[in-house]
PDB file of C-alpha atoms in Angstrom:
ATOM      1  CA  MET A  29       0.072  -0.014  -0.031  1.00 83.00           C
ATOM      2  CA  THR A  30       1.484   3.543  -0.663  1.00 94.00           C
ATOM      3  CA  GLN A  31       0.638   6.781   0.175  1.00 96.00           C
ATOM      4  CA  PRO A  32      -3.141   7.128  -0.897  1.00 96.00           C
ATOM      5  CA  ASN A  33      -3.373  10.132  -3.125  1.00 97.00           C
ATOM      6  CA  THR A  34      -3.654  13.741  -3.251  1.00 97.00           C
ATOM      7  CA  GLN A  35      -7.242  13.657  -3.404  1.00 97.00           C
ATOM      8  CA  TYR A  36      -7.843  11.397  -1.005  1.00 97.00           C
ATOM      9  CA  ILE A  37      -6.053  13.147   1.663  1.00 98.00           C
ATOM     10  CA  GLU A  38      -7.251  16.749   0.975  1.00 98.00           C
ATOM     11  CA  ALA A  39     -10.723  14.975   1.521  1.00 97.00           C
ATOM     12  CA  GLN A  40      -9.999  13.568   4.788  1.00 97.00           C
ATOM     13  CA  VAL A  41      -8.501  16.724   5.862  1.00 98.00           C
ATOM     14  CA  LYS A  42     -11.125  18.603   4.506  1.00 98.00           C
ATOM     15  CA  ILE A  43     -13.807  16.533   7.121  1.00 97.00           C
ATOM     16  CA  ALA A  44     -11.608  16.885  10.198  1.00 98.00           C
ATOM     17  CA  LEU A  45     -11.427  20.787   9.624  1.00 98.00           C
ATOM     18  CA  LEU A  46     -15.173  20.958   8.815  1.00 98.00           C
ATOM     19  CA  GLU A  47     -15.551  18.921  12.105  1.00 97.00           C
ATOM     20  CA  ASP A  48     -13.409  21.296  14.144  1.00 97.00           C
ATOM     21  CA  LEU A  49     -14.926  24.281  12.776  1.00 97.00           C
ATOM     22  CA  GLY A  50     -18.666  24.018  12.637  1.00 96.00           C
ATOM     23  CA  GLY A  51     -18.847  23.411   8.969  1.00 95.00           C
ATOM     24  CA  GLU A  52     -16.625  26.107   7.283  1.00 96.00           C
ATOM     25  CA  VAL A  53     -12.958  26.459   7.002  1.00 96.00           C
ATOM     26  CA  THR A  54     -12.052  29.549   8.642  1.00 96.00           C
ATOM     27  CA  ILE A  55      -9.945  30.602  11.412  1.00 95.00           C
ATOM     28  CA  ASN A  56     -12.796  33.356  11.953  1.00 95.00           C
ATOM     29  CA  ASN A  57     -14.848  29.887  13.429  1.00 97.00           C
ATOM     30  CA  ASP A  58     -11.827  29.374  16.242  1.00 97.00           C
ATOM     31  CA  VAL A  59     -13.423  31.525  18.969  1.00 97.00           C
ATOM     32  CA  THR A  60     -10.286  31.023  21.044  1.00 97.00           C
ATOM     33  CA  ALA A  61      -7.801  31.899  18.197  1.00 96.00           C
ATOM     34  CA  MET A  62      -9.557  35.225  17.982  1.00 96.00           C
ATOM     35  CA  LEU A  63      -8.168  36.472  21.292  1.00 97.00           C
ATOM     36  CA  ILE A  64      -4.591  36.820  19.362  1.00 97.00           C
ATOM     37  CA  PRO A  65      -4.214  39.946  17.351  1.00 97.00           C
ATOM     38  CA  ALA A  66      -4.720  39.027  13.727  1.00 96.00           C
ATOM     39  CA  GLU A  67      -1.809  40.283  12.523  1.00 96.00           C
ATOM     40  CA  HIS A  68       0.438  38.448  15.038  1.00 97.00           C
ATOM     41  CA  GLN A  69       3.178  36.434  13.384  1.00 98.00           C
ATOM     42  CA  ALA A  70       4.858  33.313  15.368  1.00 98.00           C
ATOM     43  CA  ASP A  71       7.394  30.633  15.069  1.00 98.00           C
ATOM     44  CA  ALA A  72       6.514  27.208  16.187  1.00 98.00           C
ATOM     45  CA  HIS A  73       7.457  23.787  15.989  1.00 98.00           C
ATOM     46  CA  ILE A  74       6.250  20.139  16.566  1.00 98.00           C
ATOM     47  CA  ILE A  75       8.154  17.713  18.729  1.00 98.00           C
ATOM     48  CA  THR A  76       8.047  14.041  19.831  1.00 98.00           C
ATOM     49  CA  ARG A  77       8.252  13.040  22.957  1.00 98.00           C
ATOM     50  CA  GLU A  78       9.159   9.606  22.395  1.00 98.00           C
ATOM     51  CA  ASP A  79      10.566   7.631  20.295  1.00 98.00           C
ATOM     52  CA  ILE A  80       8.302   7.071  16.847  1.00 98.00           C
ATOM     53  CA  ILE A  81       8.158   5.821  13.324  1.00 98.00           C
ATOM     54  CA  LEU A  82       6.616   8.952  11.445  1.00 98.00           C
ATOM     55  CA  CYS A  83       3.513   8.319   9.266  1.00 98.00           C
ATOM     56  CA  GLY A  84       0.997  11.270   8.333  1.00 98.00           C
ATOM     57  CA  LEU A  85       3.084  13.777   6.954  1.00 98.00           C
ATOM     58  CA  SER A  86       1.115  14.690   4.208  1.00 98.00           C
ATOM     59  CA  TRP A  87      -1.995  14.948   6.386  1.00 98.00           C
ATOM     60  CA  ALA A  88      -0.336  17.471   8.563  1.00 98.00           C
ATOM     61  CA  LYS A  89       0.894  19.496   5.721  1.00 98.00           C
ATOM     62  CA  GLU A  90      -2.535  19.555   4.463  1.00 98.00           C
ATOM     63  CA  ALA A  91      -4.179  20.516   7.374  1.00 98.00           C
ATOM     64  CA  PHE A  92      -1.977  23.371   7.640  1.00 98.00           C
ATOM     65  CA  ASN A  93      -2.183  24.584   4.110  1.00 98.00           C
ATOM     66  CA  GLN A  94      -6.220  24.296   4.191  1.00 98.00           C
ATOM     67  CA  VAL A  95      -6.486  26.669   6.969  1.00 98.00           C
ATOM     68  CA  ASP A  96      -3.507  28.844   5.897  1.00 98.00           C
ATOM     69  CA  SER A  97      -1.254  27.961   2.738  1.00 98.00           C
ATOM     70  CA  SER A  98       0.938  31.504   3.312  1.00 98.00           C
ATOM     71  CA  ILE A  99       2.051  29.026   6.551  1.00 98.00           C
ATOM     72  CA  LYS A 100       5.646  27.747   5.912  1.00 98.00           C
ATOM     73  CA  GLN A 101       6.724  24.243   6.936  1.00 98.00           C
ATOM     74  CA  THR A 102      10.172  22.934   7.382  1.00 98.00           C
ATOM     75  CA  TRP A 103      10.029  19.126   7.714  1.00 98.00           C
ATOM     76  CA  HIS A 104      13.269  17.569   8.676  1.00 98.00           C
ATOM     77  CA  TYR A 105      12.090  13.907   8.340  1.00 98.00           C
ATOM     78  CA  LYS A 106      10.007  11.841   5.822  1.00 98.00           C
ATOM     79  CA  ASP A 107       7.268   9.223   6.352  1.00 98.00           C
ATOM     80  CA  GLY A 108       8.972   5.807   7.734  1.00 98.00           C
ATOM     81  CA  ASP A 109      11.624   7.512   9.181  1.00 98.00           C
ATOM     82  CA  LYS A 110      12.501   6.770  13.199  1.00 98.00           C
ATOM     83  CA  ILE A 111      12.671   9.307  15.110  1.00 98.00           C
ATOM     84  CA  ALA A 112      14.010   9.667  18.357  1.00 98.00           C
ATOM     85  CA  ALA A 113      12.408  11.480  21.310  1.00 98.00           C
ATOM     86  CA  ASN A 114      12.582  15.205  21.569  1.00 98.00           C
ATOM     87  CA  SER A 115      13.306  15.751  17.995  1.00 98.00           C
ATOM     88  CA  VAL A 116      11.777  18.171  16.100  1.00 98.00           C
ATOM     89  CA  LEU A 117       9.578  16.796  13.377  1.00 98.00           C
ATOM     90  CA  VAL A 118       8.881  20.491  11.634  1.00 98.00           C
ATOM     91  CA  ASP A 119       9.655  24.151  11.860  1.00 98.00           C
ATOM     92  CA  LEU A 120       6.366  26.307  11.289  1.00 98.00           C
ATOM     93  CA  SER A 121       6.168  30.125  10.505  1.00 98.00           C
ATOM     94  CA  GLY A 122       3.230  32.006   9.781  1.00 98.00           C
ATOM     95  CA  ASN A 123       0.116  34.246  11.365  1.00 98.00           C
ATOM     96  CA  ALA A 124      -0.110  32.786  14.693  1.00 98.00           C
ATOM     97  CA  ARG A 125      -4.058  32.311  14.773  1.00 98.00           C
ATOM     98  CA  SER A 126      -3.839  29.635  11.183  1.00 98.00           C
ATOM     99  CA  LEU A 127      -1.265  27.620  13.515  1.00 98.00           C
ATOM    100  CA  LEU A 128      -2.994  27.405  16.329  1.00 98.00           C
ATOM    101  CA  THR A 129      -6.509  26.798  14.264  1.00 98.00           C
ATOM    102  CA  ALA A 130      -4.558  23.955  12.187  1.00 98.00           C
ATOM    103  CA  GLU A 131      -2.469  22.644  15.132  1.00 98.00           C
ATOM    104  CA  ARG A 132      -5.238  19.795  16.513  1.00 98.00           C
ATOM    105  CA  THR A 133      -6.045  18.360  13.183  1.00 98.00           C
ATOM    106  CA  ALA A 134      -2.840  18.129  12.132  1.00 98.00           C
ATOM    107  CA  LEU A 135      -1.782  16.457  15.220  1.00 98.00           C
ATOM    108  CA  ASN A 136      -4.602  14.029  15.099  1.00 98.00           C
ATOM    109  CA  PHE A 137      -3.701  12.704  12.224  1.00 98.00           C
ATOM    110  CA  LEU A 138       0.373  12.655  13.129  1.00 98.00           C
ATOM    111  CA  GLN A 139      -0.655  11.133  16.333  1.00 98.00           C
ATOM    112  CA  MET A 140      -2.893   8.144  15.259  1.00 98.00           C
ATOM    113  CA  LEU A 141      -0.974   7.441  11.896  1.00 98.00           C
ATOM    114  CA  SER A 142       2.462   7.321  13.498  1.00 98.00           C
ATOM    115  CA  ALA A 143       0.740   5.305  16.454  1.00 98.00           C
ATOM    116  CA  THR A 144       0.169   2.627  13.475  1.00 98.00           C
ATOM    117  CA  ALA A 145       3.307   3.004  11.996  1.00 98.00           C
ATOM    118  CA  THR A 146       5.193   2.610  15.464  1.00 98.00           C
ATOM    119  CA  THR A 147       2.904  -0.233  17.025  1.00 97.00           C
ATOM    120  CA  THR A 148       3.881  -1.998  13.573  1.00 98.00           C
ATOM    121  CA  HIS A 149       7.865  -1.267  13.916  1.00 98.00           C
ATOM    122  CA  GLN A 150       7.106  -3.211  17.367  1.00 97.00           C
ATOM    123  CA  TYR A 151       5.434  -6.307  16.423  1.00 97.00           C
ATOM    124  CA  THR A 152       7.782  -6.754  13.335  1.00 97.00           C
ATOM    125  CA  GLN A 153      10.637  -7.177  15.677  1.00 96.00           C
ATOM    126  CA  TYR A 154       9.252 -10.078  17.409  1.00 96.00           C
ATOM    127  CA  LEU A 155       9.583 -11.701  13.611  1.00 96.00           C
ATOM    128  CA  ASN A 156      13.225 -10.462  12.602  1.00 94.00           C
ATOM    129  CA  GLY A 157      15.507 -13.563  11.477  1.00 93.00           C
ATOM    130  CA  SER A 158      12.435 -15.571  10.456  1.00 95.00           C
ATOM    131  CA  SER A 159      10.633 -15.538   7.127  1.00 94.00           C
ATOM    132  CA  THR A 160       7.333 -14.866   8.618  1.00 97.00           C
ATOM    133  CA  GLN A 161       5.435 -11.531   7.827  1.00 97.00           C
ATOM    134  CA  LEU A 162       2.860  -9.405   9.933  1.00 98.00           C
ATOM    135  CA  LEU A 163       0.075  -8.634   7.939  1.00 98.00           C
ATOM    136  CA  ASP A 164      -2.726  -6.038   9.327  1.00 98.00           C
ATOM    137  CA  THR A 165      -6.680  -6.722   8.922  1.00 97.00           C
ATOM    138  CA  ARG A 166      -9.902  -4.833   7.944  1.00 96.00           C
ATOM    139  CA  LYS A 167      -9.838  -3.513  11.820  1.00 96.00           C
ATOM    140  CA  THR A 168      -9.519  -0.336  11.287  1.00 96.00           C
ATOM    141  CA  ILE A 169     -11.003   3.090  12.091  1.00 94.00           C
ATOM    142  CA  PRO A 170     -13.682   3.706  10.044  1.00 93.00           C
ATOM    143  CA  SER A 171     -13.031   5.825   6.729  1.00 93.00           C
ATOM    144  CA  PHE A 172      -9.197   5.538   7.764  1.00 95.00           C
ATOM    145  CA  ARG A 173      -8.964   2.525   5.857  1.00 97.00           C
ATOM    146  CA  LEU A 174      -6.356   3.426   3.294  1.00 97.00           C
ATOM    147  CA  ALA A 175      -4.419   5.701   5.700  1.00 98.00           C
ATOM    148  CA  GLN A 176      -3.798   3.215   8.219  1.00 98.00           C
ATOM    149  CA  LYS A 177      -2.965   0.480   5.984  1.00 98.00           C
ATOM    150  CA  TYR A 178      -0.290   2.684   4.421  1.00 98.00           C
ATOM    151  CA  ALA A 179       0.838   3.393   7.926  1.00 98.00           C
ATOM    152  CA  VAL A 180       1.473  -0.146   8.637  1.00 98.00           C
ATOM    153  CA  THR A 181       3.792  -0.611   5.669  1.00 98.00           C
ATOM    154  CA  CYS A 182       5.574   2.562   7.086  1.00 98.00           C
ATOM    155  CA  GLY A 183       6.454   0.479  10.149  1.00 98.00           C
ATOM    156  CA  GLY A 184       7.477  -2.667   8.086  1.00 98.00           C
ATOM    157  CA  GLY A 185       4.407  -4.261   8.054  1.00 98.00           C
ATOM    158  CA  THR A 186       2.245  -6.130   5.262  1.00 97.00           C
ATOM    159  CA  ASN A 187      -0.878  -5.212   4.072  1.00 97.00           C
ATOM    160  CA  HIS A 188      -3.697  -8.234   3.930  1.00 97.00           C
ATOM    161  CA  ARG A 189      -6.695  -7.725   1.471  1.00 96.00           C
ATOM    162  CA  ILE A 190      -7.689  -3.702   1.379  1.00 96.00           C
ATOM    163  CA  GLY A 191     -11.332  -4.416   1.829  1.00 96.00           C
ATOM    164  CA  LEU A 192     -13.967  -7.246   0.642  1.00 97.00           C
ATOM    165  CA  PHE A 193     -13.348  -6.793  -3.262  1.00 96.00           C
ATOM    166  CA  ASP A 194      -9.458  -8.092  -3.362  1.00 96.00           C
ATOM    167  CA  ALA A 195      -9.406 -11.243  -1.768  1.00 97.00           C
ATOM    168  CA  TYR A 196     -11.734 -14.086  -0.675  1.00 98.00           C
ATOM    169  CA  LEU A 197     -11.772 -14.802   2.965  1.00 98.00           C
ATOM    170  CA  ILE A 198     -13.953 -17.733   3.547  1.00 98.00           C
ATOM    171  CA  LYS A 199     -15.074 -17.191   7.007  1.00 97.00           C
ATOM    172  CA  GLU A 200     -17.171 -19.386   9.324  1.00 96.00           C
ATOM    173  CA  ASN A 201     -20.449 -18.018   8.567  1.00 97.00           C
ATOM    174  CA  HIS A 202     -19.325 -18.159   4.944  1.00 97.00           C
ATOM    175  CA  ILE A 203     -19.014 -21.724   5.356  1.00 97.00           C
ATOM    176  CA  LYS A 204     -22.071 -22.237   7.077  1.00 97.00           C
ATOM    177  CA  ALA A 205     -23.941 -20.455   4.359  1.00 97.00           C
ATOM    178  CA  CYS A 206     -22.412 -22.144   1.881  1.00 97.00           C
ATOM    179  CA  GLY A 207     -22.683 -25.806   2.978  1.00 97.00           C
ATOM    180  CA  SER A 208     -19.071 -26.583   3.224  1.00 97.00           C
ATOM    181  CA  ILE A 209     -15.423 -25.676   2.880  1.00 98.00           C
ATOM    182  CA  GLU A 210     -15.317 -27.375  -0.255  1.00 97.00           C
ATOM    183  CA  ALA A 211     -18.183 -25.618  -1.637  1.00 98.00           C
ATOM    184  CA  ALA A 212     -17.282 -22.149  -0.784  1.00 98.00           C
ATOM    185  CA  ILE A 213     -13.690 -22.801  -2.046  1.00 98.00           C
ATOM    186  CA  ASN A 214     -14.343 -24.399  -5.422  1.00 97.00           C
ATOM    187  CA  LYS A 215     -17.395 -21.460  -5.655  1.00 97.00           C
ATOM    188  CA  ALA A 216     -15.118 -18.614  -5.302  1.00 98.00           C
ATOM    189  CA  LYS A 217     -12.564 -20.114  -7.648  1.00 97.00           C
ATOM    190  CA  SER A 218     -15.231 -19.988 -10.381  1.00 97.00           C
ATOM    191  CA  LEU A 219     -16.667 -16.620  -9.598  1.00 97.00           C
ATOM    192  CA  HIS A 220     -13.438 -14.924  -9.814  1.00 97.00           C
ATOM    193  CA  PRO A 221     -10.189 -17.294 -10.818  1.00 96.00           C
ATOM    194  CA  GLU A 222      -7.755 -14.127 -10.874  1.00 97.00           C
ATOM    195  CA  ILE A 223      -8.720 -13.383  -7.183  1.00 97.00           C
ATOM    196  CA  LYS A 224      -6.612 -14.899  -4.527  1.00 97.00           C
ATOM    197  CA  VAL A 225      -8.731 -17.290  -2.086  1.00 98.00           C
ATOM    198  CA  GLU A 226      -8.146 -17.225   1.931  1.00 98.00           C
ATOM    199  CA  VAL A 227     -10.042 -20.155   4.152  1.00 98.00           C
ATOM    200  CA  GLU A 228     -10.204 -19.850   7.698  1.00 98.00           C
ATOM    201  CA  VAL A 229     -10.316 -23.249   9.610  1.00 98.00           C
ATOM    202  CA  GLU A 230     -10.935 -24.010  13.741  1.00 96.00           C
ATOM    203  CA  SER A 231      -9.220 -27.730  13.756  1.00 97.00           C
ATOM    204  CA  LEU A 232      -6.991 -29.682  12.080  1.00 98.00           C
ATOM    205  CA  GLU A 233      -9.704 -31.877  10.395  1.00 97.00           C
ATOM    206  CA  GLU A 234     -10.832 -28.415   8.744  1.00 98.00           C
ATOM    207  CA  LEU A 235      -7.104 -27.990   7.901  1.00 98.00           C
ATOM    208  CA  ARG A 236      -7.060 -31.394   5.709  1.00 98.00           C
ATOM    209  CA  THR A 237     -10.448 -30.680   3.689  1.00 98.00           C
ATOM    210  CA  ALA A 238      -9.340 -26.941   3.154  1.00 98.00           C
ATOM    211  CA  ILE A 239      -5.771 -28.283   2.099  1.00 98.00           C
ATOM    212  CA  ALA A 240      -7.228 -30.598  -0.038  1.00 98.00           C
ATOM    213  CA  ALA A 241      -9.395 -27.806  -1.704  1.00 97.00           C
ATOM    214  CA  GLY A 242      -6.790 -26.121  -2.790  1.00 97.00           C
ATOM    215  CA  PRO A 243      -7.006 -22.574  -1.502  1.00 98.00           C
ATOM    216  CA  ASP A 244      -4.268 -20.022  -1.693  1.00 98.00           C
ATOM    217  CA  ILE A 245      -3.871 -19.387   2.026  1.00 98.00           C
ATOM    218  CA  ILE A 246      -5.430 -20.711   4.988  1.00 98.00           C
ATOM    219  CA  MET A 247      -6.306 -19.232   8.393  1.00 98.00           C
ATOM    220  CA  LEU A 248      -5.237 -21.332  11.442  1.00 98.00           C
ATOM    221  CA  ASP A 249      -8.036 -19.180  13.758  1.00 95.00           C
ATOM    222  CA  ASN A 250      -7.043 -19.345  17.326  1.00 92.00           C
ATOM    223  CA  PHE A 251      -5.152 -22.594  17.195  1.00 95.00           C
ATOM    224  CA  SER A 252      -2.542 -23.002  20.423  1.00 95.00           C
ATOM    225  CA  THR A 253       1.161 -23.185  19.209  1.00 95.00           C
ATOM    226  CA  GLU A 254       1.633 -26.754  19.707  1.00 96.00           C
ATOM    227  CA  LEU A 255      -1.584 -26.942  16.947  1.00 97.00           C
ATOM    228  CA  ILE A 256       0.238 -24.651  14.436  1.00 97.00           C
ATOM    229  CA  HIS A 257       3.450 -26.862  14.797  1.00 97.00           C
ATOM    230  CA  GLN A 258       1.079 -29.922  13.880  1.00 98.00           C
ATOM    231  CA  ALA A 259      -0.722 -27.928  11.191  1.00 98.00           C
ATOM    232  CA  VAL A 260       2.550 -26.808   9.513  1.00 98.00           C
ATOM    233  CA  ILE A 261       3.606 -30.383   9.557  1.00 98.00           C
ATOM    234  CA  LEU A 262       0.470 -31.524   7.589  1.00 98.00           C
ATOM    235  CA  ASN A 263       0.297 -28.658   5.370  1.00 98.00           C
ATOM    236  CA  ASN A 264       3.830 -29.615   4.114  1.00 97.00           C
ATOM    237  CA  LYS A 265       3.775 -26.155   2.048  1.00 96.00           C
ATOM    238  CA  GLN A 266       0.521 -27.180  -0.220  1.00 97.00           C
ATOM    239  CA  CYS A 267      -0.818 -23.623   1.039  1.00 98.00           C
ATOM    240  CA  LYS A 268       0.059 -20.597   2.597  1.00 98.00           C
ATOM    241  CA  LEU A 269      -0.211 -20.300   6.297  1.00 98.00           C
ATOM    242  CA  GLU A 270      -1.857 -17.447   8.151  1.00 98.00           C
ATOM    243  CA  VAL A 271      -2.230 -17.310  12.187  1.00 97.00           C
ATOM    244  CA  SER A 272      -4.826 -15.297  13.378  1.00 95.00           C
ATOM    245  CA  GLY A 273      -6.250 -14.909  17.157  1.00 90.00           C
ATOM    246  CA  ASN A 274      -4.792 -13.679  20.372  1.00 85.00           C
ATOM    247  CA  ILE A 275      -1.912 -12.451  18.836  1.00 92.00           C
ATOM    248  CA  THR A 276       0.380 -10.608  21.419  1.00 88.00           C
ATOM    249  CA  GLU A 277       4.120  -9.015  21.427  1.00 87.00           C
ATOM    250  CA  GLU A 278       4.793 -11.561  23.610  1.00 85.00           C
ATOM    251  CA  ARG A 279       3.429 -14.521  21.397  1.00 93.00           C
ATOM    252  CA  LEU A 280       5.190 -13.466  18.151  1.00 96.00           C
ATOM    253  CA  THR A 281       8.478 -14.640  18.797  1.00 93.00           C
ATOM    254  CA  GLU A 282       7.226 -18.066  19.458  1.00 94.00           C
ATOM    255  CA  LEU A 283       4.986 -18.043  16.244  1.00 96.00           C
ATOM    256  CA  ALA A 284       7.753 -16.865  13.945  1.00 94.00           C
ATOM    257  CA  LYS A 285       9.432 -20.035  14.969  1.00 95.00           C
ATOM    258  CA  THR A 286       6.624 -22.040  13.789  1.00 96.00           C
ATOM    259  CA  GLY A 287       7.251 -21.693  10.255  1.00 96.00           C
ATOM    260  CA  VAL A 288       4.188 -20.112   9.300  1.00 98.00           C
ATOM    261  CA  ASP A 289       4.069 -17.666   6.278  1.00 98.00           C
ATOM    262  CA  TYR A 290       1.829 -14.715   7.995  1.00 98.00           C
ATOM    263  CA  VAL A 291       0.829 -13.694  11.394  1.00 98.00           C
ATOM    264  CA  SER A 292      -2.412 -11.542  11.340  1.00 97.00           C
ATOM    265  CA  THR A 293      -3.558  -9.018  13.979  1.00 96.00           C
ATOM    266  CA  GLY A 294      -6.105  -5.868  14.671  1.00 95.00           C
ATOM    267  CA  ALA A 295      -4.142  -4.774  17.078  1.00 95.00           C
ATOM    268  CA  ILE A 296      -1.593  -2.672  14.873  1.00 96.00           C
ATOM    269  CA  THR A 297      -4.392  -0.753  13.665  1.00 97.00           C
ATOM    270  CA  LYS A 298      -7.347  -1.010  16.300  1.00 94.00           C
ATOM    271  CA  HIS A 299      -5.548  -0.881  19.349  1.00 93.00           C
ATOM    272  CA  VAL A 300      -2.837   1.878  19.121  1.00 93.00           C
ATOM    273  CA  LYS A 301      -2.147   4.667  21.655  1.00 95.00           C
ATOM    274  CA  ALA A 302      -1.818   7.902  20.273  1.00 97.00           C
ATOM    275  CA  VAL A 303       2.017   8.821  20.161  1.00 98.00           C
ATOM    276  CA  ASP A 304       3.098  11.954  21.977  1.00 98.00           C
ATOM    277  CA  LEU A 305       3.426  14.824  19.834  1.00 98.00           C
ATOM    278  CA  SER A 306       3.407  18.641  20.971  1.00 98.00           C
ATOM    279  CA  LEU A 307       3.156  21.823  18.909  1.00 98.00           C
ATOM    280  CA  LEU A 308       4.991  24.493  20.905  1.00 98.00           C
ATOM    281  CA  ILE A 309       4.959  28.213  20.163  1.00 96.00           C
ATOM    282  CA  LYS A 310       8.674  29.846  20.371  1.00 91.00           C
TER     283      LYS A 310
END
């Protein structure tokens, strides 16, 4: 997943600013900023209080630009950079009212997307030295799917399917509705032979059935580590294997030793804690 296009970013930022400014992007709607003399100019910077992987620079830039295109921005890093605590991310110069009006929107994007990238990076460290890749999921903040999946790649992770349209993921309820694992996989192949087929299994018996039907990927849902080892032997590299469910940082190291191809988790997009950033007027 590369960075979303300019139109996507512009639209997201505009929605955020409209929300903050009562339906019109104008500093006149920022009642607190009106306390500052209209002509007052200021210098500011954004610093990080903790070690981070940066993501969201284009969103932050756009927030300042939409509020006041005359604000001068000098960024010292790019998305994907590993940045130490207390580093200055950007120097800003311009109208003081404009800087403060754009502040929260810019920081919200930077904090959330950098948190996704930083958490992803932390998780990938447990997989170092193995061939196992870390995957994201569709458990993203609504309307931030592309942004968060981009942040995952900035943190060193790999994207699973983007949505419901670009890959099959046949889960328990699909199997029940279709009648069987075989029926679901066969129907998927016949409808869209060009699209990858993944199926979720919950036991070694279901794994055997799935292998025989020949999907591209089999997801081992909530398997114990012992069962995963057995599944890898049983599969014998016939299909790619993905592990999902009950994924913690502590467990990643042992999962990397099982030989599975992928570990997927919603935690890197759904359970992230915003990184600690501040905008300070000099």
